[in-house]
Amino acid sequence: MVDTILKNEPEETGRTYTLRKMEAQDIAPLATIISKIGFKEFKACFDNPAVKTGMADGSLDLEKAGMAIMFDVVGIVIANIPKCIDDIFAFIASLTGMDIEEVKGLDLDVITEMIIDLFQKEEFKKVFRVASKLFK
C-alpha cells in the first residue's frame, strides 16, 4: 500500500526519488540495522533527562521529545554506518524501488537526503515514539 509517499519533484528540490510508505514488512530490515548498530545505543536515546522528567510529571511535549530522540538516533546511525552499510543500502533500495547497485552508486548528497527524508517520515517517527514506551 502506497498512500503516504514522500515524493520530491526534481525541479523543486533536486530530488528524483520516491520513498514508499513503511509497512510491517520493514520490521525485519530495521531490526537487522538496529541490532548491528547496537540496541543499547538506541536505548540511550530515550535516557534523555528532560524526556524522563517530562514523562514523569506529564509536561512532556511529544513532538519536541520525538525530534530530540530523532536527532540522537541520526547521530548513532551515522557513527555506526560502517557496521551496517549493506543493510542500509538494501533497505533504501526496498523503499525506493531501486536496485542495490543503483543505491550504492548514488551521489553522496542524494543518499544523505534519502536518509534524512527517511528519518523525517511520519511512520518512522511513530515507530520510535511507540518504542520509547518500553523505557517509561
CSV table of C-alpha atoms in Angstrom, one decimal:
chain,number,residue,atom,x,y,z
A,1,MET,CA,0.0,0.0,0.0
A,2,VAL,CA,1.5,3.3,-1.1
A,3,ASP,CA,-0.8,6.0,0.3
A,4,THR,CA,1.7,8.1,2.1
A,5,ILE,CA,4.6,8.7,-0.3
A,6,LEU,CA,7.3,11.2,0.1
A,7,LYS,CA,7.8,12.3,-3.4
A,8,ASN,CA,10.2,15.0,-4.4
A,9,GLU,CA,10.0,16.7,-7.7
A,10,PRO,CA,13.4,17.3,-9.3
A,11,GLU,CA,12.7,20.8,-10.5
A,12,GLU,CA,11.6,21.9,-7.0
A,13,THR,CA,14.1,20.2,-4.7
A,14,GLY,CA,16.6,18.4,-6.9
A,15,ARG,CA,15.4,15.1,-5.5
A,16,THR,CA,14.4,12.5,-8.0
A,17,TYR,CA,13.3,9.6,-5.8
A,18,THR,CA,10.2,8.4,-4.0
A,19,LEU,CA,10.2,6.7,-0.7
A,20,ARG,CA,7.2,4.4,-0.3
A,21,LYS,CA,5.3,4.2,3.0
A,22,MET,CA,6.9,2.0,5.6
A,23,GLU,CA,5.0,-1.2,6.4
A,24,ALA,CA,5.1,-4.3,8.6
A,25,GLN,CA,7.5,-5.9,6.1
A,26,ASP,CA,10.1,-3.3,7.1
A,27,ILE,CA,10.4,-4.6,10.7
A,28,ALA,CA,13.0,-7.2,9.8
A,29,PRO,CA,15.4,-4.9,7.9
A,30,LEU,CA,15.0,-2.2,10.6
A,31,ALA,CA,15.7,-4.8,13.3
A,32,THR,CA,18.8,-6.0,11.5
A,33,ILE,CA,20.1,-2.5,11.2
A,34,ILE,CA,19.3,-1.7,14.8
A,35,SER,CA,20.9,-4.9,16.1
A,36,LYS,CA,24.1,-4.1,14.1
A,37,ILE,CA,24.2,-0.5,15.5
A,38,GLY,CA,23.5,-1.8,19.0
A,39,PHE,CA,20.2,-1.7,20.8
A,40,LYS,CA,21.9,-0.2,23.9
A,41,GLU,CA,22.9,2.8,21.9
A,42,PHE,CA,19.3,3.3,20.8
A,43,LYS,CA,18.1,2.8,24.3
A,44,ALA,CA,20.4,5.6,25.4
A,45,CYS,CA,18.4,8.0,23.2
A,46,PHE,CA,15.5,7.5,25.5
A,47,ASP,CA,17.5,8.2,28.6
A,48,ASN,CA,17.4,11.9,28.0
A,49,PRO,CA,16.8,13.5,31.4
A,50,ALA,CA,14.4,16.1,30.0
A,51,VAL,CA,12.3,13.4,28.4
A,52,LYS,CA,12.2,11.3,31.5
A,53,THR,CA,11.2,14.3,33.7
A,54,GLY,CA,8.5,15.3,31.2
A,55,MET,CA,7.1,11.8,31.1
A,56,ALA,CA,7.1,11.7,34.9
A,57,ASP,CA,5.4,15.0,35.5
A,58,GLY,CA,3.2,15.0,32.4
A,59,SER,CA,4.8,18.0,30.9
A,60,LEU,CA,6.4,16.2,28.0
A,61,ASP,CA,6.0,17.8,24.6
A,62,LEU,CA,5.8,14.7,22.4
A,63,GLU,CA,6.8,16.5,19.3
A,64,LYS,CA,9.9,18.1,20.8
A,65,ALA,CA,10.8,14.9,22.6
A,66,GLY,CA,10.4,13.0,19.3
A,67,MET,CA,12.7,15.4,17.5
A,68,ALA,CA,15.3,15.3,20.2
A,69,ILE,CA,15.3,11.5,20.1
A,70,MET,CA,15.3,11.5,16.3
A,71,PHE,CA,18.5,13.7,16.3
A,72,ASP,CA,20.1,11.3,18.7
A,73,VAL,CA,19.1,8.3,16.5
A,74,VAL,CA,20.6,10.0,13.4
A,75,GLY,CA,23.9,10.6,15.2
A,76,ILE,CA,24.0,7.0,16.3
A,77,VAL,CA,23.3,5.7,12.8
A,78,ILE,CA,25.9,8.0,11.3
A,79,ALA,CA,28.5,6.8,13.8
A,80,ASN,CA,27.7,3.1,13.1
A,81,ILE,CA,27.1,3.2,9.3
A,82,PRO,CA,30.2,1.0,8.6
A,83,LYS,CA,28.7,-1.8,10.6
A,84,CYS,CA,25.5,-2.0,8.6
A,85,ILE,CA,26.1,-0.2,5.3
A,86,ASP,CA,25.0,-3.1,3.1
A,87,ASP,CA,21.8,-3.4,5.1
A,88,ILE,CA,21.1,0.3,4.8
A,89,PHE,CA,21.6,0.1,1.0
A,90,ALA,CA,19.2,-2.8,0.8
A,91,PHE,CA,16.6,-1.1,3.0
A,92,ILE,CA,16.8,2.1,0.9
A,93,ALA,CA,16.6,0.1,-2.2
A,94,SER,CA,13.4,-1.5,-0.9
A,95,LEU,CA,11.9,1.8,-0.1
A,96,THR,CA,12.7,3.4,-3.4
A,97,GLY,CA,12.3,0.5,-5.8
A,98,MET,CA,15.9,1.0,-6.9
A,99,ASP,CA,18.3,-2.0,-7.0
A,100,ILE,CA,21.1,-2.1,-4.5
A,101,GLU,CA,23.8,-1.3,-7.1
A,102,GLU,CA,21.9,1.9,-8.1
A,103,VAL,CA,21.7,2.9,-4.4
A,104,LYS,CA,25.4,2.2,-4.0
A,105,GLY,CA,26.2,4.4,-7.0
A,106,LEU,CA,24.2,7.4,-5.8
A,107,ASP,CA,25.9,10.7,-5.3
A,108,LEU,CA,26.7,11.3,-1.6
A,109,ASP,CA,24.4,14.3,-1.3
A,110,VAL,CA,21.5,12.2,-2.7
A,111,ILE,CA,21.9,9.2,-0.4
A,112,THR,CA,22.3,11.7,2.5
A,113,GLU,CA,19.0,13.4,1.6
A,114,MET,CA,17.3,9.9,1.3
A,115,ILE,CA,18.5,9.0,4.8
A,116,ILE,CA,17.3,12.4,6.2
A,117,ASP,CA,13.9,12.0,4.4
A,118,LEU,CA,13.6,8.5,5.8
A,119,PHE,CA,14.1,9.8,9.4
A,120,GLN,CA,11.6,12.5,8.8
A,121,LYS,CA,8.8,10.2,7.6
A,122,GLU,CA,5.9,10.2,9.9
A,123,GLU,CA,5.7,6.4,10.1
A,124,PHE,CA,9.4,6.2,11.1
A,125,LYS,CA,8.8,8.7,13.9
A,126,LYS,CA,5.8,6.7,15.1
A,127,VAL,CA,7.9,3.6,15.4
A,128,PHE,CA,10.3,5.3,17.7
A,129,ARG,CA,7.5,7.0,19.7
A,130,VAL,CA,5.9,3.6,20.3
A,131,ALA,CA,9.3,2.1,21.1
A,132,SER,CA,10.0,4.8,23.7
A,133,LYS,CA,7.1,3.4,25.8
A,134,LEU,CA,9.4,0.5,26.6
A,135,PHE,CA,11.6,2.8,28.6
A,136,LYS,CA,9.0,4.5,30.7
